[in-house]
XYZ file of C-alpha atoms in Angstrom:
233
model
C 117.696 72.362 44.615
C 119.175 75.767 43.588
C 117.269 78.766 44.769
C 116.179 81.304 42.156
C 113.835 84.115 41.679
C 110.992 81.704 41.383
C 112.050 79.573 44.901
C 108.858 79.592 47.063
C 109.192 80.561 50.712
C 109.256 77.221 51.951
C 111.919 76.031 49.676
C 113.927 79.134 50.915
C 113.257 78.006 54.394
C 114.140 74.157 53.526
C 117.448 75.452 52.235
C 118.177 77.100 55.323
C 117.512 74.406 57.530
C 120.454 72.535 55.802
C 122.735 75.783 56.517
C 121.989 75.782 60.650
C 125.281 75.808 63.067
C 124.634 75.124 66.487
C 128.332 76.611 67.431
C 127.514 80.113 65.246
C 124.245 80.116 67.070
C 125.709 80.019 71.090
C 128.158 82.527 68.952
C 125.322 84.913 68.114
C 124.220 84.960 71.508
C 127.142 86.746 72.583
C 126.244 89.695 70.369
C 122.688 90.407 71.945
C 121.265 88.442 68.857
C 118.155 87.255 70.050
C 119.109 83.234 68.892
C 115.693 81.238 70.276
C 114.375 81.123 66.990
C 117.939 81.175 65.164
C 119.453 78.406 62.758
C 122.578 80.123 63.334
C 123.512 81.184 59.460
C 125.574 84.326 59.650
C 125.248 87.773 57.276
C 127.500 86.796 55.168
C 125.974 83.696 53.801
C 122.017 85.326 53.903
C 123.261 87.740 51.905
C 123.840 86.072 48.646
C 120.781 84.503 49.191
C 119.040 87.316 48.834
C 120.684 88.350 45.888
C 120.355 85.191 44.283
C 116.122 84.854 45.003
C 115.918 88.619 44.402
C 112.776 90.805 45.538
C 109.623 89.050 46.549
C 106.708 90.912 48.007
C 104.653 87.837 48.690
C 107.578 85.900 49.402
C 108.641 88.161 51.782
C 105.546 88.726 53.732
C 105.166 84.517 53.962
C 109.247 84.494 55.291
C 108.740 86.837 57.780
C 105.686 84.778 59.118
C 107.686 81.956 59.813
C 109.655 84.004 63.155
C 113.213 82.506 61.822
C 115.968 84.635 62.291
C 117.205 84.143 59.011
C 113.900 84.003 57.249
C 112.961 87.092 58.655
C 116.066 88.812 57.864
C 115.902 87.689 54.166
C 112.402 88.627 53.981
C 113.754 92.799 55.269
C 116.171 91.965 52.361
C 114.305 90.576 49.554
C 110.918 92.629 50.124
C 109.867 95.367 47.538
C 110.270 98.617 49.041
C 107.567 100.390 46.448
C 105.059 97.838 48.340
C 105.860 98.194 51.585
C 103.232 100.199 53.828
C 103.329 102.040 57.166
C 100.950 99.248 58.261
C 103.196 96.692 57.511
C 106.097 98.267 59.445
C 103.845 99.181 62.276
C 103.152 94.768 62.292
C 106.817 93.962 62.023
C 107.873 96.647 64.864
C 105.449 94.967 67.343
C 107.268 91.826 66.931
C 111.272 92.865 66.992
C 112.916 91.246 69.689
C 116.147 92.162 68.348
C 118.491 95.245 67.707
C 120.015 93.159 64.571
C 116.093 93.290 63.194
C 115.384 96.629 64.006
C 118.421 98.180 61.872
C 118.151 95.777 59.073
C 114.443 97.115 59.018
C 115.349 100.337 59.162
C 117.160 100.282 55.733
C 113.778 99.009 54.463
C 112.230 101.681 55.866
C 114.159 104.416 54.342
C 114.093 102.432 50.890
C 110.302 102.677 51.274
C 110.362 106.409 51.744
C 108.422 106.246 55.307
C 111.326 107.401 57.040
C 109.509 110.912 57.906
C 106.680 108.909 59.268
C 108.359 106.367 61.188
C 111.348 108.552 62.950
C 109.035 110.611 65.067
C 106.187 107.973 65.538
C 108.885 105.318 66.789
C 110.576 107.777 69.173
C 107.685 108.623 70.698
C 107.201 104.996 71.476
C 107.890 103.586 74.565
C 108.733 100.311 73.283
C 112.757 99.662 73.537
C 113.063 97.968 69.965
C 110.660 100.058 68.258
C 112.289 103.326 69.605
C 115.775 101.924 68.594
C 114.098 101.737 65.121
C 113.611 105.820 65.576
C 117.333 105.691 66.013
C 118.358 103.218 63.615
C 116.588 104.906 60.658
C 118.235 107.973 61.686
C 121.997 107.095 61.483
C 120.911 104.403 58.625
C 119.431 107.776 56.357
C 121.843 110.129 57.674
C 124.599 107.148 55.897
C 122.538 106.289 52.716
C 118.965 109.419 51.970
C 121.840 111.334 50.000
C 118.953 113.716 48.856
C 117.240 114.747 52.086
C 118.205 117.836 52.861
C 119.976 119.034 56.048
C 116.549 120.889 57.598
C 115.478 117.159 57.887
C 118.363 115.920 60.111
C 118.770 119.276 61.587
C 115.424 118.173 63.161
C 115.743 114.888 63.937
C 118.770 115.616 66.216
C 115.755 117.325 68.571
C 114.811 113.828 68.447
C 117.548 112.463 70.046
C 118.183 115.553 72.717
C 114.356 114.727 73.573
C 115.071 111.084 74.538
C 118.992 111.538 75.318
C 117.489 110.092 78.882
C 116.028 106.742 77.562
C 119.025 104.616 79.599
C 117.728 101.063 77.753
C 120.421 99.402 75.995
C 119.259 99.505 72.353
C 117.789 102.700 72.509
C 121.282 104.993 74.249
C 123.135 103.416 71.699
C 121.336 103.815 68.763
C 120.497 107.556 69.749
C 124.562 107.749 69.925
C 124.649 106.206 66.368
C 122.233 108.775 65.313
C 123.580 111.816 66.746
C 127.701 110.484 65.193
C 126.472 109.868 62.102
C 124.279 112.929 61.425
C 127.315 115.096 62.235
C 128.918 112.694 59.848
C 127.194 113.481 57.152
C 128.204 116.854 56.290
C 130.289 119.894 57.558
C 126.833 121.829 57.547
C 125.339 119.435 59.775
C 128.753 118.599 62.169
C 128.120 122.136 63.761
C 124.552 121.162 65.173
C 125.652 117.654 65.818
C 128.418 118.563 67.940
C 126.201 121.352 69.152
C 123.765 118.498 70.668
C 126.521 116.191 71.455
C 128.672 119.110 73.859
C 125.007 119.862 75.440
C 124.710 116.222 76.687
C 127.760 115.594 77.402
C 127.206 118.682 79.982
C 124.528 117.070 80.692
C 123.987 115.452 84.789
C 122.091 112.718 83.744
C 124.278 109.634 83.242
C 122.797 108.582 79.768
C 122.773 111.474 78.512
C 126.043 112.480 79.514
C 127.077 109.095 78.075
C 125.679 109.689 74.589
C 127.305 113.146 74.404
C 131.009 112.262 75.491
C 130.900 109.232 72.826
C 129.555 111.576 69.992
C 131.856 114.321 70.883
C 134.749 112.409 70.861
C 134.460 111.247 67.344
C 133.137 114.500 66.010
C 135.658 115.903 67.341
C 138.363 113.942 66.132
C 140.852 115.184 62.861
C 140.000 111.597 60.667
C 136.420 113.134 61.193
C 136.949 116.627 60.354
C 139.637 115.552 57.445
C 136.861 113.431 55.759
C 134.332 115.875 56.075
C 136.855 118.232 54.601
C 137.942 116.103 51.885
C 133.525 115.437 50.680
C 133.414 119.595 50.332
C 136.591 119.480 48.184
């Protein structure tokens, strides 16, 4: 059966199930993709699923319940941003179990326009995943809010000075994701960036000195300055 707009969640799910790879799920593992409740379909075939079903709100809510990898990544994908609720986020974060979760949710979060709630709730956290999602929303808006003005990352970059000594896994690197791509974004905002990134990498604490070095390096690097350059031309 070919899936379309009107495919329920369970037919989604049945068509899955015919898609599962053992080998691309031991394969996943070695990415830190949390595979236990994986069938082992990779992005790049979910992805024109998703287009092809198109947005669901009930849908999505009912794929995400299942706890399938690839359900639950189609249901981020396929969900209706202009219904999504803090609540609903708040749910989803006290399940993630994986950083591939956390930054597909965080586009959905920034589609939604919760971005300014979530960012400083979530790094206040002391949840790994969910505080990754503080992170991930950052570089993810910093890449794709072209509208938010500068004062907005400007202050967010506090953010990731304030928890530059968070040493988990997920969290270091997605406050180094943050911090590159927020200096990124504009020559107005590489100044502060780099700023924050030449502070920690100062820094005596090992993380933090970690996350500064990395950001400084490509901040700091001509292709970097060039392309900034080149978006002011």
């Amino acid at each position: 059966m070919a899936l379309s707009r009107a495919s329920t969640a369970d037919e989604v799910v049945a068509h899955l199930r015919t898609l599962a790879s053992e080998e691309n799920r031991a394969g996943m593992a070695r990415f830190g993709i949390a595979t236990d409740r994986a069938l082992g379909i990779p992005n790049a075939v979910l992805n024109p699923i998703a287009r092809q079903v198109k947005r669901d709100h009930v849908r999505a809510a009912a794929l995400w319940a299942t706890v399938i990898r690839e359900a639950r990544l189609l249901a981020i994908l396929t969900d209706e941003p202009s219904q999504v609720k803090r609540t609903q986020i708040d749910a989803m974060a006290a399940e993630f179990d994986s950083w591939e979760i956390v930054d597909h949710t965080a586009h959905l979060v920034c589609e939604a326009r919760l971005a300014h709630e979530i960012i400083p709730a979530y790094a206040a956290d002391e949840r790994e995943f969910v505080r990754r999602t503080a992170f991930s929303t950052i570089a993810t808006a910093a890449m794709h809010l072209k509208k938010e003005p500068d004062d907005t990352f400007v202050a967010w970059l506090g953010l990731v000075e304030a928890h530059a000594g968070d040493s988990r896994n997920f969290v270091k690197k997605a406050a180094n994701w943050a911090l590159r791509q927020v200096g990124k974004r504009s020559l107005t905002l590489h100044a502060p960036a780099l700023a924050v990134a030449e502070k920690l990498a100062a820094s005596s604490a090992k993380t933090a000195q970690w996350i500064g070095k990395d950001a400084v390096r490509e901040l700091t690097d001509p292709k970097t300055l060039e392309r900034l350059k080149a978006k002011t031309r």
